[in-house]
Every structure is written in C-alpha cells, then in structure tokens.
PDB file of C-alpha atoms in Angstrom:
ATOM      1  CA  MET A  93      -7.987 -21.086  -2.053  1.00  0.00           C
ATOM      2  CA  LEU A  94      -9.510 -18.591  -0.405  1.00  0.00           C
ATOM      3  CA  THR A  95     -12.541 -16.332  -0.975  1.00  0.00           C
ATOM      4  CA  THR A  96     -12.243 -12.549  -1.971  1.00  0.00           C
ATOM      5  CA  SER A  97     -13.065 -11.266   1.348  1.00  0.00           C
ATOM      6  CA  GLU A  98      -9.685 -13.627   2.513  1.00  0.00           C
ATOM      7  CA  GLU A  99      -8.135 -12.143   0.475  1.00  0.00           C
ATOM      8  CA  ASP A 100      -9.407  -8.325   1.487  1.00  0.00           C
ATOM      9  CA  TYR A 101      -8.991  -9.156   4.793  1.00  0.00           C
ATOM     10  CA  LEU A 102      -5.267 -10.745   4.804  1.00  0.00           C
ATOM     11  CA  LYS A 103      -4.289  -7.375   1.852  1.00  0.00           C
ATOM     12  CA  ALA A 104      -5.653  -4.970   4.868  1.00  0.00           C
ATOM     13  CA  LEU A 105      -4.501  -6.175   7.985  1.00  0.00           C
ATOM     14  CA  TYR A 106      -0.288  -6.116   5.970  1.00  0.00           C
ATOM     15  CA  THR A 107      -0.931  -2.186   4.319  1.00  0.00           C
ATOM     16  CA  LEU A 108      -2.105  -1.372   8.530  1.00  0.00           C
ATOM     17  CA  THR A 109       1.025  -2.683   9.169  1.00  0.00           C
ATOM     18  CA  GLU A 110       3.732  -2.177   6.435  1.00  0.00           C
ATOM     19  CA  TRP A 111       4.280   1.303   7.095  1.00  0.00           C
ATOM     20  CA  ASP A 112       4.048   1.665  10.825  1.00  0.00           C
ATOM     21  CA  ASP A 113       5.514  -1.669  13.790  1.00  0.00           C
ATOM     22  CA  THR A 114       1.917  -0.813  15.138  1.00  0.00           C
ATOM     23  CA  GLU A 115      -0.684  -2.921  16.357  1.00  0.00           C
ATOM     24  CA  VAL A 116      -3.869  -3.859  14.839  1.00  0.00           C
ATOM     25  CA  SER A 117      -7.128  -4.203  16.591  1.00  0.00           C
ATOM     26  CA  THR A 118     -10.712  -5.557  15.823  1.00  0.00           C
ATOM     27  CA  GLY A 119     -11.650  -2.457  15.667  1.00  0.00           C
ATOM     28  CA  VAL A 120      -8.651  -0.641  14.268  1.00  0.00           C
ATOM     29  CA  LEU A 121      -9.387  -3.899  10.860  1.00  0.00           C
ATOM     30  CA  ALA A 122     -12.598  -2.742  11.134  1.00  0.00           C
ATOM     31  CA  ASP A 123     -12.309   0.918  10.167  1.00  0.00           C
ATOM     32  CA  GLN A 124      -9.876  -0.143   7.324  1.00  0.00           C
ATOM     33  CA  LEU A 125     -12.362  -1.883   5.862  1.00  0.00           C
ATOM     34  CA  GLY A 126     -15.960  -0.352   6.724  1.00  0.00           C
ATOM     35  CA  LEU A 127     -17.475  -2.696   8.053  1.00  0.00           C
ATOM     36  CA  SER A 128     -18.873  -3.485  11.514  1.00  0.00           C
ATOM     37  CA  PRO A 129     -16.827  -5.339  14.352  1.00  0.00           C
ATOM     38  CA  ALA A 130     -18.765  -8.440  14.640  1.00  0.00           C
ATOM     39  CA  SER A 131     -18.290  -8.492  11.304  1.00  0.00           C
ATOM     40  CA  VAL A 132     -14.425  -8.784  11.452  1.00  0.00           C
ATOM     41  CA  THR A 133     -14.787 -10.720  14.283  1.00  0.00           C
ATOM     42  CA  SER A 134     -16.770 -13.379  13.000  1.00  0.00           C
ATOM     43  CA  MET A 135     -14.357 -12.974   9.719  1.00  0.00           C
ATOM     44  CA  ILE A 136     -10.912 -13.381  11.623  1.00  0.00           C
ATOM     45  CA  GLN A 137     -11.768 -16.123  13.908  1.00  0.00           C
ATOM     46  CA  LYS A 138     -12.070 -17.973  10.575  1.00  0.00           C
ATOM     47  CA  LEU A 139      -8.868 -16.926   9.343  1.00  0.00           C
ATOM     48  CA  ALA A 140      -7.243 -17.645  12.682  1.00  0.00           C
ATOM     49  CA  GLY A 141      -9.151 -21.458  12.181  1.00  0.00           C
ATOM     50  CA  LYS A 142      -7.221 -21.347   9.076  1.00  0.00           C
ATOM     51  CA  GLY A 143      -4.197 -20.796  10.181  1.00  0.00           C
ATOM     52  CA  LEU A 144      -3.462 -17.536   8.131  1.00  0.00           C
ATOM     53  CA  VAL A 145      -3.804 -14.606  11.138  1.00  0.00           C
ATOM     54  CA  ASN A 146      -2.485 -15.240  15.066  1.00  0.00           C
ATOM     55  CA  HIS A 147      -5.932 -13.284  17.250  1.00  0.00           C
ATOM     56  CA  VAL A 148      -5.298 -12.256  20.793  1.00  0.00           C
ATOM     57  CA  PRO A 149      -9.249 -12.326  21.429  1.00  0.00           C
ATOM     58  CA  ARG A 150     -10.121  -8.049  21.964  1.00  0.00           C
ATOM     59  CA  LYS A 151      -6.629  -7.682  21.836  1.00  0.00           C
ATOM     60  CA  THR A 152      -4.452  -7.674  18.610  1.00  0.00           C
ATOM     61  CA  VAL A 153      -4.664 -10.026  15.052  1.00  0.00           C
ATOM     62  CA  ALA A 154      -1.252 -10.176  13.158  1.00  0.00           C
ATOM     63  CA  LEU A 155      -0.677 -11.927  10.229  1.00  0.00           C
ATOM     64  CA  SER A 156       0.682 -15.255  10.085  1.00  0.00           C
ATOM     65  CA  PRO A 157       3.787 -16.240   8.012  1.00  0.00           C
ATOM     66  CA  SER A 158       1.244 -17.796   5.635  1.00  0.00           C
ATOM     67  CA  GLY A 159      -1.351 -15.209   6.167  1.00  0.00           C
ATOM     68  CA  ARG A 160       1.382 -12.457   5.233  1.00  0.00           C
ATOM     69  CA  ARG A 161       3.218 -14.716   1.925  1.00  0.00           C
ATOM     70  CA  GLU A 162      -1.240 -14.491   0.887  1.00  0.00           C
ATOM     71  CA  ALA A 163      -1.070 -11.498   1.883  1.00  0.00           C
ATOM     72  CA  LEU A 164       1.434 -10.279   0.232  1.00  0.00           C
ATOM     73  CA  ARG A 165       0.678 -11.477  -3.726  1.00  0.00           C
ATOM     74  CA  MET A 166      -2.769  -9.634  -3.149  1.00  0.00           C
ATOM     75  CA  VAL A 167      -0.117  -6.873  -2.773  1.00  0.00           C
ATOM     76  CA  ARG A 168       1.806  -7.481  -5.455  1.00  0.00           C
ATOM     77  CA  ARG A 169      -1.072  -8.058  -7.724  1.00  0.00           C
ATOM     78  CA  HIS A 170      -2.983  -4.777  -6.746  1.00  0.00           C
ATOM     79  CA  ARG A 171       0.366  -3.242  -7.733  1.00  0.00           C
ATOM     80  CA  LEU A 172       1.553  -4.627 -10.557  1.00  0.00           C
ATOM     81  CA  ILE A 173      -2.365  -3.341 -12.145  1.00  0.00           C
ATOM     82  CA  GLU A 174      -2.033   0.126 -10.659  1.00  0.00           C
ATOM     83  CA  THR A 175       1.524   0.311 -12.950  1.00  0.00           C
ATOM     84  CA  PHE A 176      -0.005  -1.648 -15.737  1.00  0.00           C
ATOM     85  CA  LEU A 177      -3.253   0.994 -15.758  1.00  0.00           C
ATOM     86  CA  ARG A 178      -0.690   4.242 -15.650  1.00  0.00           C
ATOM     87  CA  ASP A 179       1.887   3.031 -17.847  1.00  0.00           C
ATOM     88  CA  GLU A 180      -0.178   1.157 -20.420  1.00  0.00           C
ATOM     89  CA  LEU A 181      -3.970   2.892 -20.526  1.00  0.00           C
ATOM     90  CA  GLY A 182      -2.900   6.404 -19.434  1.00  0.00           C
ATOM     91  CA  TYR A 183      -5.189   6.205 -16.563  1.00  0.00           C
ATOM     92  CA  GLY A 184      -4.010   8.874 -13.672  1.00  0.00           C
ATOM     93  CA  TRP A 185      -2.231   8.211 -10.184  1.00  0.00           C
ATOM     94  CA  ASP A 186      -5.666   8.809  -8.661  1.00  0.00           C
ATOM     95  CA  GLU A 187      -7.569   6.403 -10.286  1.00  0.00           C
ATOM     96  CA  VAL A 188      -6.005   3.533 -10.287  1.00  0.00           C
ATOM     97  CA  HIS A 189      -6.377   2.401  -6.188  1.00  0.00           C
ATOM     98  CA  ASP A 190     -10.318   1.166  -7.221  1.00  0.00           C
ATOM     99  CA  GLU A 191      -9.961  -0.076 -10.474  1.00  0.00           C
ATOM    100  CA  ALA A 192      -6.933  -2.285  -9.210  1.00  0.00           C
ATOM    101  CA  GLU A 193      -9.279  -3.262  -6.515  1.00  0.00           C
ATOM    102  CA  ALA A 194     -11.404  -4.897  -9.123  1.00  0.00           C
ATOM    103  CA  LEU A 195      -9.854  -6.874 -10.905  1.00  0.00           C
ATOM    104  CA  GLU A 196      -6.887  -7.821  -7.952  1.00  0.00           C
ATOM    105  CA  HIS A 197      -9.364 -10.745  -7.825  1.00  0.00           C
ATOM    106  CA  THR A 198     -10.218 -12.015 -11.016  1.00  0.00           C
ATOM    107  CA  VAL A 199      -6.288 -12.651 -12.599  1.00  0.00           C
ATOM    108  CA  SER A 200      -4.372 -16.228 -12.620  1.00  0.00           C
ATOM    109  CA  ASP A 201      -0.897 -15.762 -11.727  1.00  0.00           C
ATOM    110  CA  ARG A 202       0.151 -16.958 -14.599  1.00  0.00           C
ATOM    111  CA  PHE A 203      -0.982 -13.022 -15.755  1.00  0.00           C
ATOM    112  CA  ILE A 204       0.217 -11.578 -13.126  1.00  0.00           C
ATOM    113  CA  ASN A 205       3.783 -12.784 -13.583  1.00  0.00           C
ATOM    114  CA  ALA A 206       3.539 -11.948 -17.389  1.00  0.00           C
ATOM    115  CA  LEU A 207       2.217  -8.566 -16.306  1.00  0.00           C
ATOM    116  CA  ASP A 208       5.172  -8.376 -13.828  1.00  0.00           C
ATOM    117  CA  ALA A 209       7.686  -8.998 -17.626  1.00  0.00           C
ATOM    118  CA  ARG A 210       5.886  -6.640 -19.378  1.00  0.00           C
ATOM    119  CA  LEU A 211       6.183  -4.082 -17.544  1.00  0.00           C
ATOM    120  CA  GLY A 212       9.874  -4.535 -16.631  1.00  0.00           C
ATOM    121  CA  HIS A 213       9.864  -6.055 -13.506  1.00  0.00           C
ATOM    122  CA  PRO A 214       8.858  -2.123 -11.735  1.00  0.00           C
ATOM    123  CA  GLN A 215       9.940  -2.544  -8.173  1.00  0.00           C
ATOM    124  CA  HIS A 216       7.537   0.257  -6.770  1.00  0.00           C
ATOM    125  CA  ASP A 217       3.949   1.369  -7.923  1.00  0.00           C
ATOM    126  CA  PRO A 218       2.640   4.946  -8.861  1.00  0.00           C
ATOM    127  CA  HIS A 219       2.309   5.313  -5.163  1.00  0.00           C
ATOM    128  CA  GLY A 220       5.744   4.599  -4.210  1.00  0.00           C
ATOM    129  CA  ASP A 221       4.578   1.644  -2.932  1.00  0.00           C
ATOM    130  CA  ALA A 222       7.014  -1.365  -2.988  1.00  0.00           C
ATOM    131  CA  ILE A 223       5.994  -4.152  -5.427  1.00  0.00           C
ATOM    132  CA  PRO A 224       6.801  -7.875  -3.622  1.00  0.00           C
ATOM    133  CA  THR A 225       8.295  -9.928  -5.698  1.00  0.00           C
ATOM    134  CA  ALA A 226       7.290 -13.365  -7.392  1.00  0.00           C
ATOM    135  CA  ASP A 227       8.369 -15.175  -3.867  1.00  0.00           C
ATOM    136  CA  GLY A 228       7.470 -12.996  -1.757  1.00  0.00           C
ATOM    137  CA  THR A 229      10.273 -10.122  -1.269  1.00  0.00           C
ATOM    138  CA  LEU A 230      10.488  -6.857  -1.596  1.00  0.00           C
ATOM    139  CA  PRO A 231      12.791  -4.101  -1.913  1.00  0.00           C
ATOM    140  CA  VAL A 232      14.701  -2.144   1.531  1.00  0.00           C
ATOM    141  CA  SER A 233      12.984   1.430   2.424  1.00  0.00           C
ATOM    142  CA  GLU A 234      14.249   3.666   4.501  1.00  0.00           C
ATOM    143  CA  ALA A 235      12.005   6.220   4.009  1.00  0.00           C
ATOM    144  CA  ILE A 236       9.853   8.210   7.272  1.00  0.00           C
ATOM    145  CA  ARG A 237       6.759   9.489   6.978  1.00  0.00           C
ATOM    146  CA  LEU A 238       7.497  13.457   6.862  1.00  0.00           C
ATOM    147  CA  ASP A 239       6.325  14.388  10.090  1.00  0.00           C
ATOM    148  CA  ARG A 240       8.946  13.113  11.768  1.00  0.00           C
ATOM    149  CA  PHE A 241      11.217  14.564   8.949  1.00  0.00           C
ATOM    150  CA  SER A 242      14.312  16.730  10.408  1.00  0.00           C
ATOM    151  CA  GLY A 243      16.129  17.379   7.739  1.00  0.00           C
ATOM    152  CA  ASP A 244      16.079  20.858   5.608  1.00  0.00           C
ATOM    153  CA  TYR A 245      15.673  18.607   2.578  1.00  0.00           C
ATOM    154  CA  ALA A 246      13.780  15.479   1.309  1.00  0.00           C
ATOM    155  CA  ILE A 247      13.359  13.227  -1.515  1.00  0.00           C
ATOM    156  CA  ILE A 248       9.520  11.916  -1.632  1.00  0.00           C
ATOM    157  CA  ASP A 249       9.536   8.196  -1.900  1.00  0.00           C
ATOM    158  CA  ARG A 250       5.835   7.196  -1.208  1.00  0.00           C
ATOM    159  CA  ILE A 251       1.930   8.966  -0.823  1.00  0.00           C
ATOM    160  CA  SER A 252      -0.566   7.922   0.879  1.00  0.00           C
ATOM    161  CA  ASP A 253      -3.169   6.621  -2.753  1.00  0.00           C
ATOM    162  CA  GLU A 254      -6.604   7.028   0.580  1.00  0.00           C
ATOM    163  CA  ASP A 255      -7.949  10.181  -0.511  1.00  0.00           C
ATOM    164  CA  PRO A 256      -7.704  10.834  -4.913  1.00  0.00           C
ATOM    165  CA  GLN A 257      -8.782  14.834  -4.294  1.00  0.00           C
ATOM    166  CA  PHE A 258      -5.447  15.060  -2.142  1.00  0.00           C
ATOM    167  CA  LEU A 259      -2.857  13.006  -5.130  1.00  0.00           C
ATOM    168  CA  ARG A 260      -4.638  15.031  -7.429  1.00  0.00           C
ATOM    169  CA  ARG A 261      -3.240  17.584  -5.602  1.00  0.00           C
ATOM    170  CA  ALA A 262       0.297  16.515  -4.596  1.00  0.00           C
ATOM    171  CA  ALA A 263       0.519  16.080  -8.118  1.00  0.00           C
ATOM    172  CA  LEU A 264      -0.173  19.792  -9.410  1.00  0.00           C
ATOM    173  CA  ALA A 265       2.867  20.407  -7.224  1.00  0.00           C
ATOM    174  CA  GLY A 266       5.127  18.275  -8.135  1.00  0.00           C
ATOM    175  CA  MET A 267       4.899  16.139  -4.991  1.00  0.00           C
ATOM    176  CA  VAL A 268       5.314  12.869  -6.652  1.00  0.00           C
ATOM    177  CA  PRO A 269       7.911  10.446  -5.907  1.00  0.00           C
ATOM    178  CA  GLY A 270      11.129  10.722  -6.697  1.00  0.00           C
ATOM    179  CA  ALA A 271      10.470  14.655  -6.058  1.00  0.00           C
ATOM    180  CA  ARG A 272      13.128  16.859  -4.217  1.00  0.00           C
ATOM    181  CA  ILE A 273      11.605  18.896  -1.491  1.00  0.00           C
ATOM    182  CA  GLN A 274      13.076  21.949   0.911  1.00  0.00           C
ATOM    183  CA  LEU A 275      11.383  21.911   4.369  1.00  0.00           C
ATOM    184  CA  PRO A 276       9.701  22.732   6.177  1.00  0.00           C
ATOM    185  CA  HIS A 277       7.278  23.666   2.557  1.00  0.00           C
ATOM    186  CA  GLN A 278       4.657  25.820   2.117  1.00  0.00           C
ATOM    187  CA  LEU A 279       1.766  24.383   0.568  1.00  0.00           C
ATOM    188  CA  ASN A 280      -1.317  24.201   2.781  1.00  0.00           C
ATOM    189  CA  PHE A 281      -2.173  21.291   1.568  1.00  0.00           C
ATOM    190  CA  ILE A 282       0.622  19.432   2.549  1.00  0.00           C
ATOM    191  CA  GLU A 283      -0.738  15.920   5.589  1.00  0.00           C
ATOM    192  CA  ALA A 284       2.479  15.464   6.004  1.00  0.00           C
ATOM    193  CA  SER A 285       1.261  11.964   7.460  1.00  0.00           C
ATOM    194  CA  LEU A 286      -0.104  11.274   4.205  1.00  0.00           C
ATOM    195  CA  ILE A 287       3.687  11.364   3.138  1.00  0.00           C
ATOM    196  CA  TRP A 288       7.722   9.189   3.338  1.00  0.00           C
ATOM    197  CA  VAL A 289      10.495  10.299   2.083  1.00  0.00           C
ATOM    198  CA  ARG A 290      14.512  10.128   2.828  1.00  0.00           C
ATOM    199  CA  ASN A 291      16.664  12.111   3.846  1.00  0.00           C
ATOM    200  CA  GLY A 292      17.369  14.715   0.791  1.00  0.00           C
ATOM    201  CA  ASP A 293      20.143  16.840   1.337  1.00  0.00           C
ATOM    202  CA  PRO A 294      23.067  17.704  -0.545  1.00  0.00           C
ATOM    203  CA  GLN A 295      26.475  15.913   0.051  1.00  0.00           C
TER     204      GLN A 295
END
C-alpha cells in the first residue's frame, strides 16, 4: 500500500515526462509539487528503497517499471474522475482538476472500473490527455507542442490543465480538443507551449 504522498509523487513524475521526453531532477519535481528540495529528496530516497524510482543523487530521478504501473493507475483514476465530473455532473473543464486530485485517493479500483464502464470506456479526459486502460495501455498520440508545429492547419489534441484561467479563455475561443485552427493564430492569449496538436492540413 502506498501513501497519498507517494502516489502524488509517482503521478507527478509521470506527468512531467508524458509529453516531453526529458530528464527530471529533484529540483524540477519540487517545483511541480510546490515542496522544498530537501523534502523531495527524502521522499525520493524512500521511493527508491521500495523499487518505485531510479535515482541518481544530485542528478536525475525516473520511474521504475513498477513505479510506472502505479503512476498509470493514479493517472487513470484522475482522468476518469475528471471525465465523470464534466460529463455526468456538469463541471467545467477548468474545475475538474482540483476535485479529481482530492477524490482519486479515496475510491477503490472497483469503483474506477465501474466508472470507466459507465462512461463508455473513454480514451481521453476533458483536456485531451490519454486515459490508461486497467492494464496500463495508452492510446498512441502523434501530437506535438504547438510552438514546435510547422504546418498551416492544426487539430488540437490536448491542452494543459495547469492554468484554469487559460482553460476558460481557450474554451470561449473554441480552442478545445478536436478543434481545427489555422496558423499563425491571431489570439493574443494563446500560450503555444500549453497546446499539443496534430496535422490538420486539407487532404
């Protein structure tokens, strides 16, 4: 059994590397979690002792295979709860993240599997993030960050859920997963590093 803090650490490690294949230091992880580097180092040592992370002191930390399985279990919970809150309870996509953060630690795997079935086994959450299956499988994505995209038309695949205010502005402008946009985009609030897209050029 993992503690709530341990689950949060593993999920944070996964989300830091899900869309950008970069190495993570304890400092980066501390920034992500809003904790002191000393606290993070202590927890990472504990997780390494349980075989959940691979840690090179003062350099990098990465999920082990067992740590990745636990991280995906928490990611699945979080994203299914977000989807349920939007689809069944009428929450806005800018409101679901914090609620899911609280609920994901309190429900059982049986509840999550029942929720998955009730929702029709969705593949993506309200922000376009992939929802892992019960066995940890993820749908393949070819999306890249908008600031690295070079085409004339793009289809939005995913928008970061880190900033609720940005999500509200994006929704009002129709910048949601599945929307097709022409580039360069004229909206001055668009933060291209928070949006992932795939090619949307006419065939």
